[in-house]
mmCIF file of C-alpha atoms in Angstrom:
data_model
loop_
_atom_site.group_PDB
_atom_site.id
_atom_site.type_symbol
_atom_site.label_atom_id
_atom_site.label_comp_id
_atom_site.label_asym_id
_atom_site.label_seq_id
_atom_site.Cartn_x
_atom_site.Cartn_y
_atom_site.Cartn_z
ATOM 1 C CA UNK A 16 -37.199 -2.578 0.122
ATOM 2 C CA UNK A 17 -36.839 -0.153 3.350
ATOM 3 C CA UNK A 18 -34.825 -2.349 5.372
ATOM 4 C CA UNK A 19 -32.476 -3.180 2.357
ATOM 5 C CA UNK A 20 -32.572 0.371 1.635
ATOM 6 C CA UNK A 21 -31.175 0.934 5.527
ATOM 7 C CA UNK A 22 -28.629 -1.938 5.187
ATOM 8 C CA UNK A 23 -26.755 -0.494 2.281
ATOM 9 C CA UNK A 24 -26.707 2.998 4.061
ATOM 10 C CA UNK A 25 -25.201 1.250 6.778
ATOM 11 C CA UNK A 26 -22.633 -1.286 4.909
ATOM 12 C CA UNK A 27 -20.146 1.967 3.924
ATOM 13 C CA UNK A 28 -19.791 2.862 7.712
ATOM 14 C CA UNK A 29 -18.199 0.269 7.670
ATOM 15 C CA UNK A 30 -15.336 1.538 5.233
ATOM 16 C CA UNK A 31 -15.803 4.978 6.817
ATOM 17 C CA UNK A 32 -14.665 3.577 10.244
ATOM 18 C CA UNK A 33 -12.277 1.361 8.416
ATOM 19 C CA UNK A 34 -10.757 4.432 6.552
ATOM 20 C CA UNK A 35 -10.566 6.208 10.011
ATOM 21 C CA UNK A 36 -8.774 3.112 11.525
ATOM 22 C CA UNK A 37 -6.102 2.506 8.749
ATOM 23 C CA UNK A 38 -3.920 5.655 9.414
ATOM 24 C CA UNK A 39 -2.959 3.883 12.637
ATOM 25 C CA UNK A 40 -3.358 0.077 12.230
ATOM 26 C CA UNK A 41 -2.798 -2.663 9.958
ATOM 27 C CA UNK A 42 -5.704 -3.354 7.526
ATOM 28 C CA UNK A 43 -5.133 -7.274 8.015
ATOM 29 C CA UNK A 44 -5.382 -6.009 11.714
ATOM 30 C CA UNK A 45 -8.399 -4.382 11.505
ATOM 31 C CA UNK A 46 -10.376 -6.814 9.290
ATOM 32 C CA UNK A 47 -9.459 -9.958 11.999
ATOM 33 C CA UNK A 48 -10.613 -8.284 14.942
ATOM 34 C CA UNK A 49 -13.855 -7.073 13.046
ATOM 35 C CA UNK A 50 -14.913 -10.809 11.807
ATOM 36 C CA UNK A 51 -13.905 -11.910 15.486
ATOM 37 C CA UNK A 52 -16.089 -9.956 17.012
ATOM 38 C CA UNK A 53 -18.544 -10.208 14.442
ATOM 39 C CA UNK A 54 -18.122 -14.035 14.871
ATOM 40 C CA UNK A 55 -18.570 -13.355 18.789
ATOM 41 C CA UNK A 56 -21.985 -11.253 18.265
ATOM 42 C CA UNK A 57 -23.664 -13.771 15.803
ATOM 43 C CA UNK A 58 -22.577 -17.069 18.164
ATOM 44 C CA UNK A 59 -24.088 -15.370 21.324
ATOM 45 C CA UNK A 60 -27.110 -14.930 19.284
ATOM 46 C CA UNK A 61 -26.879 -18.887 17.987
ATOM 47 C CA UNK A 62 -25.514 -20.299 20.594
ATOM 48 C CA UNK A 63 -29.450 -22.284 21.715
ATOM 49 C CA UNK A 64 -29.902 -23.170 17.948
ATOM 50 C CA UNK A 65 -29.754 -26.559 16.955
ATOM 51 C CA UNK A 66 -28.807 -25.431 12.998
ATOM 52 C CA UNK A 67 -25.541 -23.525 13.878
ATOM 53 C CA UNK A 68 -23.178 -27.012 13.532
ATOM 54 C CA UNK A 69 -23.605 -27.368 9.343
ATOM 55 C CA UNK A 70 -22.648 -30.863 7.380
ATOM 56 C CA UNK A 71 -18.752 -31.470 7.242
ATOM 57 C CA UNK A 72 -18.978 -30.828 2.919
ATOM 58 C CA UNK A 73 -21.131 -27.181 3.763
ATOM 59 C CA UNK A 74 -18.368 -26.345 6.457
ATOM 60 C CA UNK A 75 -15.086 -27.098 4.213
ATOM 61 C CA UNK A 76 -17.509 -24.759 1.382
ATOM 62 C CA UNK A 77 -17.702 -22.551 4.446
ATOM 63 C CA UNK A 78 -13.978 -22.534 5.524
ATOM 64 C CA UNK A 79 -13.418 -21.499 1.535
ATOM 65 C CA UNK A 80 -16.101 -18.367 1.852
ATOM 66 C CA UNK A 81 -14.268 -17.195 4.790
ATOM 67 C CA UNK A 82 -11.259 -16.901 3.030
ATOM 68 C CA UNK A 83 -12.449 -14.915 0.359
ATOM 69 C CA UNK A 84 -13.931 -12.550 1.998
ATOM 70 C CA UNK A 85 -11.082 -12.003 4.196
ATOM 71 C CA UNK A 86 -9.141 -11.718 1.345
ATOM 72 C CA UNK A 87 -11.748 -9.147 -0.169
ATOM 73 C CA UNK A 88 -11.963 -7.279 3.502
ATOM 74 C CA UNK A 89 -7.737 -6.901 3.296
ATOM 75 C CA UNK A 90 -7.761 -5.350 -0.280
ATOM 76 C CA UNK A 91 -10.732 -3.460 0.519
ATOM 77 C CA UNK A 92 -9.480 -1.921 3.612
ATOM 78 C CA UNK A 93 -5.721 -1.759 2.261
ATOM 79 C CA UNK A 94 -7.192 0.153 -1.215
ATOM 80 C CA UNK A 95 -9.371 2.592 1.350
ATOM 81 C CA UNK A 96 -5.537 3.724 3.669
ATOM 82 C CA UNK A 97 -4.884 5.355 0.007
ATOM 83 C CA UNK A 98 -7.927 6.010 -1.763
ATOM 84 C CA UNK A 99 -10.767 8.369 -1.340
ATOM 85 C CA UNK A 100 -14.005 6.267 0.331
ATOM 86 C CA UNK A 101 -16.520 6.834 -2.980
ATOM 87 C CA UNK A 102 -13.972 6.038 -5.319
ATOM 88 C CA UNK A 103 -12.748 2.662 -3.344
ATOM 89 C CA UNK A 104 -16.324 1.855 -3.298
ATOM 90 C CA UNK A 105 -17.490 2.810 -6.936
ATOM 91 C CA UNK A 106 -14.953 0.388 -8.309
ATOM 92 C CA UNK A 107 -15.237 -2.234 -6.049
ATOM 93 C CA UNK A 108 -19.004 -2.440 -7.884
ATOM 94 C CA UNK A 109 -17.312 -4.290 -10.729
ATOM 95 C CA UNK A 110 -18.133 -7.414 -8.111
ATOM 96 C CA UNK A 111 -21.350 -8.121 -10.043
ATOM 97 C CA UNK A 112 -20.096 -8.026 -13.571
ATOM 98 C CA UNK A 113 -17.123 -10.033 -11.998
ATOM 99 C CA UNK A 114 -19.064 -12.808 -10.704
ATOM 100 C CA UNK A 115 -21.077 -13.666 -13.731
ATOM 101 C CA UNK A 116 -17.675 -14.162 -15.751
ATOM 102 C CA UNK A 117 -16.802 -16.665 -12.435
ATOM 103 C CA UNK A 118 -19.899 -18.092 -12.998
ATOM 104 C CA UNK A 119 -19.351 -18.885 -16.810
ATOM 105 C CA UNK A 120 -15.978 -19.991 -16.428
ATOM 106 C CA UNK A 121 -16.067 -22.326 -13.047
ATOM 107 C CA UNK A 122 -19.291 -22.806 -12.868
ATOM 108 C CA UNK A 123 -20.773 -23.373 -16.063
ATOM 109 C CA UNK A 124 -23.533 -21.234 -16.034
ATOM 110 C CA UNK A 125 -24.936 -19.910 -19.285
ATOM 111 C CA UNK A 126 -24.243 -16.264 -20.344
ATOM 112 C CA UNK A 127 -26.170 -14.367 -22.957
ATOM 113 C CA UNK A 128 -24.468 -11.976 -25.592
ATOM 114 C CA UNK A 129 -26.218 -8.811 -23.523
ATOM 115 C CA UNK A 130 -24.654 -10.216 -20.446
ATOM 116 C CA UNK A 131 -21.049 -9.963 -21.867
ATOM 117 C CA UNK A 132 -21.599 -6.895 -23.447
ATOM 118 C CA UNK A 133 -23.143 -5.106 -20.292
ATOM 119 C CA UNK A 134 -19.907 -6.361 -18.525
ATOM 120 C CA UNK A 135 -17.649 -5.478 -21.034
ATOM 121 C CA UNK A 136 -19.225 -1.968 -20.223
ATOM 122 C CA UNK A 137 -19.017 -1.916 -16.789
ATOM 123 C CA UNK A 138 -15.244 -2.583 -17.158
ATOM 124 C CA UNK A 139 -14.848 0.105 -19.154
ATOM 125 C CA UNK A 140 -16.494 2.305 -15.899
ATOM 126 C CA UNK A 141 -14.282 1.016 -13.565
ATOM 127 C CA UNK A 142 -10.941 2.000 -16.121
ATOM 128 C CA UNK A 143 -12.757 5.797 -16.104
ATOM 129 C CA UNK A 144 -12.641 5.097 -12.673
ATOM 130 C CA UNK A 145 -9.237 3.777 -11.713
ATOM 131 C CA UNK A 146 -6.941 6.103 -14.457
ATOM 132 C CA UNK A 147 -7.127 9.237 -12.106
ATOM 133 C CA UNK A 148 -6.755 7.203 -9.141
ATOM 134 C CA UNK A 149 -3.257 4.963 -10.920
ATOM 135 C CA UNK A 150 -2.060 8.858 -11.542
ATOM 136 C CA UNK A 151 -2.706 9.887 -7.885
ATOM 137 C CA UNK A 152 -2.073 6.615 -5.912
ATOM 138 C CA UNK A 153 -0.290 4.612 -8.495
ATOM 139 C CA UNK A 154 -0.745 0.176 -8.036
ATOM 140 C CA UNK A 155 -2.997 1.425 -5.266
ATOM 141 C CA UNK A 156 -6.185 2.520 -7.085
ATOM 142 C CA UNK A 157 -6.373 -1.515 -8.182
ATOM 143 C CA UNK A 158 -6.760 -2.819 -4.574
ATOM 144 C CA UNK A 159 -10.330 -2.461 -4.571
ATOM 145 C CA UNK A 160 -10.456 -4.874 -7.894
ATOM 146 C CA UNK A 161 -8.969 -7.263 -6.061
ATOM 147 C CA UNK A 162 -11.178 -6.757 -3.974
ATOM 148 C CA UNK A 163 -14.389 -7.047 -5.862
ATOM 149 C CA UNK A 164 -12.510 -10.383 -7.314
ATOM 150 C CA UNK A 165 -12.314 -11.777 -4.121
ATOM 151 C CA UNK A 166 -15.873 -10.980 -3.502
ATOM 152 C CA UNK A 167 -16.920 -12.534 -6.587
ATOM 153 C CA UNK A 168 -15.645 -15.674 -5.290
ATOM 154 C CA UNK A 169 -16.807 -15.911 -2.144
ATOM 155 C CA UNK A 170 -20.385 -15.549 -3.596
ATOM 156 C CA UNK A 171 -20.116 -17.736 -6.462
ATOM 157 C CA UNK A 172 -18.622 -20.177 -3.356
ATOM 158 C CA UNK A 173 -21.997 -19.981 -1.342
ATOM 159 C CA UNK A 174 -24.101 -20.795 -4.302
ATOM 160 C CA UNK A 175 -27.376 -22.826 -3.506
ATOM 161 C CA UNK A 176 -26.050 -23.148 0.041
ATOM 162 C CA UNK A 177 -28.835 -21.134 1.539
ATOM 163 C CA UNK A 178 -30.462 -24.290 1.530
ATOM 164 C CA UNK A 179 -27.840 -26.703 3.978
ATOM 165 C CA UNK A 180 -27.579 -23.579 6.488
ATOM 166 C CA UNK A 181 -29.545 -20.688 8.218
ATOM 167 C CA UNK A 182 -27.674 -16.911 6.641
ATOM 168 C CA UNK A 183 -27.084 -15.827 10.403
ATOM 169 C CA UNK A 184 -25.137 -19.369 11.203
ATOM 170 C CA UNK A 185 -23.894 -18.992 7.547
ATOM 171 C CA UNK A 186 -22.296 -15.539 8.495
ATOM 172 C CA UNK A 187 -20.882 -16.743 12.436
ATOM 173 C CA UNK A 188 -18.968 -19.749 10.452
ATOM 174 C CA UNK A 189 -17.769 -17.226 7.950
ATOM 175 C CA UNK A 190 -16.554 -14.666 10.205
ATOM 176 C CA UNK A 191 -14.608 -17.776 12.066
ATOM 177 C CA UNK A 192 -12.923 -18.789 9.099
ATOM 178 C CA UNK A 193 -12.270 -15.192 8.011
ATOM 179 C CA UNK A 194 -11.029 -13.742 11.579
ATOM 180 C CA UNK A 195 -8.736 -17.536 11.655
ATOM 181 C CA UNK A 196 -7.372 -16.736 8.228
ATOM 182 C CA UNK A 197 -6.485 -13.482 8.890
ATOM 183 C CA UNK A 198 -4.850 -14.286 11.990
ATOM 184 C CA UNK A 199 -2.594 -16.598 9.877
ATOM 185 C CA UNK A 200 -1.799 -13.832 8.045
ATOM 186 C CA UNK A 201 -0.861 -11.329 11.208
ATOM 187 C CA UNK A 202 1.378 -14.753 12.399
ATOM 188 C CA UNK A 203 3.299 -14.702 8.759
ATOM 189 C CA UNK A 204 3.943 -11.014 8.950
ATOM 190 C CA UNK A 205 5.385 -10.921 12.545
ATOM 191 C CA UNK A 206 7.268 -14.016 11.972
ATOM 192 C CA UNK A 207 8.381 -12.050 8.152
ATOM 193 C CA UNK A 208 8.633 -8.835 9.223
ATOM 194 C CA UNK A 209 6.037 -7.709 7.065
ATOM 195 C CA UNK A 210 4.657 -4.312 7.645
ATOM 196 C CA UNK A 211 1.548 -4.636 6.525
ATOM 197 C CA UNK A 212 0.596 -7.544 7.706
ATOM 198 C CA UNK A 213 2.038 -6.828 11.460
ATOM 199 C CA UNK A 214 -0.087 -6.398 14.545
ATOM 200 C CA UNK A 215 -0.200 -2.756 16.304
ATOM 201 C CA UNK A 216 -0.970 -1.503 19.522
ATOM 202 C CA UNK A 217 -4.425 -0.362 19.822
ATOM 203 C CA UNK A 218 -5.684 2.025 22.339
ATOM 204 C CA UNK A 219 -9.344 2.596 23.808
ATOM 205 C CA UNK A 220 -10.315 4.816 20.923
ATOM 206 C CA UNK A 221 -9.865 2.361 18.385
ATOM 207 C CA UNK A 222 -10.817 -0.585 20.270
ATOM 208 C CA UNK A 223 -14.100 1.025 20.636
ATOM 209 C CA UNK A 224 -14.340 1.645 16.903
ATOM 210 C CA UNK A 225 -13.512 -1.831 16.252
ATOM 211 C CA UNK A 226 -16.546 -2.734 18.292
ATOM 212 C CA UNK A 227 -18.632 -0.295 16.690
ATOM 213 C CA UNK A 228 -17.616 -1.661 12.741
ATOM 214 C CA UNK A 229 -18.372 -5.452 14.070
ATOM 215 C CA UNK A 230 -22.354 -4.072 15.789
ATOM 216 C CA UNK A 231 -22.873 -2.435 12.709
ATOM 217 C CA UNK A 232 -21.650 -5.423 10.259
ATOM 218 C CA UNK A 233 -24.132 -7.556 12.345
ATOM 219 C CA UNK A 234 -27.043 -5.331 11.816
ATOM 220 C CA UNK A 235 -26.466 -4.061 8.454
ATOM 221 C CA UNK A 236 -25.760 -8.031 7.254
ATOM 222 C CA UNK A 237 -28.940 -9.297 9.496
ATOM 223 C CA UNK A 238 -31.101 -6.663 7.957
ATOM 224 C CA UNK A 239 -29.961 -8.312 4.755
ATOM 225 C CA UNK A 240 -31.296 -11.637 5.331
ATOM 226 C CA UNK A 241 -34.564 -10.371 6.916
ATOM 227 C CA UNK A 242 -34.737 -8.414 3.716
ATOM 228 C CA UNK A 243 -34.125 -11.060 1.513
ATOM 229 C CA UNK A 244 -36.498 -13.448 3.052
ATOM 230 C CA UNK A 245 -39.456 -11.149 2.505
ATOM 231 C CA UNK A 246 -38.894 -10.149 -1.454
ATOM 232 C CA UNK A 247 -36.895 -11.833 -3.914
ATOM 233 C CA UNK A 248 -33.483 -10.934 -4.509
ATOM 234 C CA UNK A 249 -33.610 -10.067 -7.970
ATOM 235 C CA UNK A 250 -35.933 -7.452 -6.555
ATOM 236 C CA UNK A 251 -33.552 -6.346 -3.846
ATOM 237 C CA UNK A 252 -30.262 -6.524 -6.140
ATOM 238 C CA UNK A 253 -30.383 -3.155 -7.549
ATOM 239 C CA UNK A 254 -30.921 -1.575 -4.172
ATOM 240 C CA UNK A 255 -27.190 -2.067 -3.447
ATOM 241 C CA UNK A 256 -25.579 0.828 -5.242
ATOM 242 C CA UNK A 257 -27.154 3.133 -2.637
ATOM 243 C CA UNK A 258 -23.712 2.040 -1.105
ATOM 244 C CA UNK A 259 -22.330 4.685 -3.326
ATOM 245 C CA UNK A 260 -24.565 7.529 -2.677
ATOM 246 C CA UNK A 261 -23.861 6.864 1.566
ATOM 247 C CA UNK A 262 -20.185 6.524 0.780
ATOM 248 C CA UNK A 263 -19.772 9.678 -1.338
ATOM 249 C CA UNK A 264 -21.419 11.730 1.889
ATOM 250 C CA UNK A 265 -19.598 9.894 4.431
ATOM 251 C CA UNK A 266 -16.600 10.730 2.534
ATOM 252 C CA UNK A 267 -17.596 14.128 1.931
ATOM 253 C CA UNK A 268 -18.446 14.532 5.747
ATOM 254 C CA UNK A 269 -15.839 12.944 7.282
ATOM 255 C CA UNK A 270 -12.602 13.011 5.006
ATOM 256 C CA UNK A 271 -13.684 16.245 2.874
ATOM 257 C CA UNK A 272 -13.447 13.725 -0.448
ATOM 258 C CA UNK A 273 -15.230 14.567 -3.219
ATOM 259 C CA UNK A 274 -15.870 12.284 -6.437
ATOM 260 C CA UNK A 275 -14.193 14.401 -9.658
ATOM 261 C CA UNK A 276 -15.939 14.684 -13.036
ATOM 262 C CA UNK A 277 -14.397 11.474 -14.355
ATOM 263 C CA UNK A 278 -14.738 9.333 -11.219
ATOM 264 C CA UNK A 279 -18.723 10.168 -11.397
ATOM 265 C CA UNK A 280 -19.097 9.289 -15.180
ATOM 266 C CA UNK A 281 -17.148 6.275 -14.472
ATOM 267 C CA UNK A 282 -19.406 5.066 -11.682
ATOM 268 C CA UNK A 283 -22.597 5.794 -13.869
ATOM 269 C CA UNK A 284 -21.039 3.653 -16.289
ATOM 270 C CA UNK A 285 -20.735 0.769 -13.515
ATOM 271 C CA UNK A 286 -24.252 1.884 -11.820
ATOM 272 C CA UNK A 287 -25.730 1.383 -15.863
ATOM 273 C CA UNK A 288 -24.211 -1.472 -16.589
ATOM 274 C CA UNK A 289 -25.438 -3.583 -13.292
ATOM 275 C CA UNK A 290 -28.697 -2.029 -13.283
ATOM 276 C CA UNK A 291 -29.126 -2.801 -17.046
ATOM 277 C CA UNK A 292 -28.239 -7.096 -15.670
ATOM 278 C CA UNK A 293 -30.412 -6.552 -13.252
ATOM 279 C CA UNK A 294 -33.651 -5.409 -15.257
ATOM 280 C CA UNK A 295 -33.136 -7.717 -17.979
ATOM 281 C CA UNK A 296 -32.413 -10.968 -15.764
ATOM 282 C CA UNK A 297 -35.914 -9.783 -13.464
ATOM 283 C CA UNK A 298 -37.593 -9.435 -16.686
ATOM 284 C CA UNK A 299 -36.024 -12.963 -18.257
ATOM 285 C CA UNK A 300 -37.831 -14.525 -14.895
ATOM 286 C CA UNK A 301 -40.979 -13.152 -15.244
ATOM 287 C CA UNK A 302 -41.398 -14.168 -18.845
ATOM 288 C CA UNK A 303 -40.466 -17.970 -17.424
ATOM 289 C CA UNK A 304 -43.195 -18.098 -14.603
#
């Protein structure tokens, strides 16, 4: 529980350094060179393994993740050039509630009544949530939806995986696919003209922040997995709305944000909602053992 405890006080530096980064570069931009080098870090570390080269069917799966999750990274780091860091991050915690609707509708995975009701709620959080932001940023405030959808997807896309391929060679393939895919995108903007997608000059400063986000995605992700191998995850599920409380003081230190009244009743709304999954699907498993 400490060292998922550290990882999620880490995981928002990310968006802090992301936030920093967006006033001058593309978000596409950013989130390609941060999976590359990510990518870079984890393959140094795997490159004597014998169990970093997965099945052709786990790869293709793989390929999938990475677009997901580039796709998340884009509207994540696109929603925080607008919004303030705690609010990006308290709705993007709809990814939970999102996934188990994924799971019911493409996977076929059972849902109980208190399920859909606890996500119906948590929905409700992330409107509380997003109406200040729609009057303030306008379309903007539901980038980080999209990204919790994308999210979502690339979870419900590594389901009962874990068993095919190691988490740190899971991650290097995944940052491939994601840094390739995003690259795509870069190519289609130049070749398009489209601003947001284009690539911008980057100086020392932010080259060196780049490096920084990618070191810190591989710790805070390998901490993670150590984590998760050492207590189960319905344990360690619940531990990742601390996001929230490092997010709110990174945004308070850094940006001078600070959550309204209506942004923190929506986010105890979403905090309620996932913790209320969480206790009742950790309490479903212990009646089954």
């Amino acid at each position: 529980m400490g060292i998922i405890t550290l990882a999620m006080l880490l995981i928002p530096g990310l968006d802090a350094i992301a936030k920093l980064l967006t006033a001058d570069l593309s978000p596409i931009q950013i989130g390609c060179v941060r999976f590359g080098l990510q990518a870079l870090l984890l393959g140094t570390l795997l490159i004597r393994s014998d169990k970093i080269l997965p099945a052709r069917q786990v790869l293709l799966r793989l390929m999938m993740a990475g677009f997901w999750i580039a796709g998340s990274a884009g509207f994540l780091f696109w929603g925080l050039s607008y919004l303030p860091l705690a609010n990006n991050t308290a709705i993007f915690f709809v990814e939970p509630l999102i996934l188990m609707l994924i799971s019911a509708a493409l996977l076929g995975e059972s849902i109980q009544r208190y399920q859909y009701l606890a996500v119906i709620v948590g929905l409700l959080g992330a409107m509380v949530v997003i109406r200040p932001n729609w009057e303030a940023y306008g379309a903007a405030a539901l980038l980080p939806l999209l990204a919790a959808t994308c999210f979502a997807s690339h979870v419900a896309t590594l389901r009962h995986l874990s068993s095919h391929i190691g988490s740190l060679a899971s991650q290097f393939w995944i940052g491939l696919f994601a840094c390739m895919w995003m690259a795509l995108a870069v190519l289609i903007g130049e070749l398009l003209e489209i601003e947001f997608l284009q690539w911008r000059a980057m100086n020392m400063e932010q080259s060196s922040l780049l490096l920084l986000m990618a070191v810190v995605a591989t710790l805070a992700f390998g901490l993670v997995s150590i984590a998760l191998k050492r207590a189960p995850a319905s344990l360690l599920a619940p531990f990742q709305y601390l996001e929230i409380i490092s997010a709110t003081a990174l945004g308070y230190l850094i940006f001078g944000d600070y959550p309204d009244a209506l942004t923190w009743l929506g986010t105890c709304i979403i905090l309620g909602s996932g913790l209320y999954l969480f206790y009742r699907e950790r309490r479903t498993q212990q009646l089954l053992r």
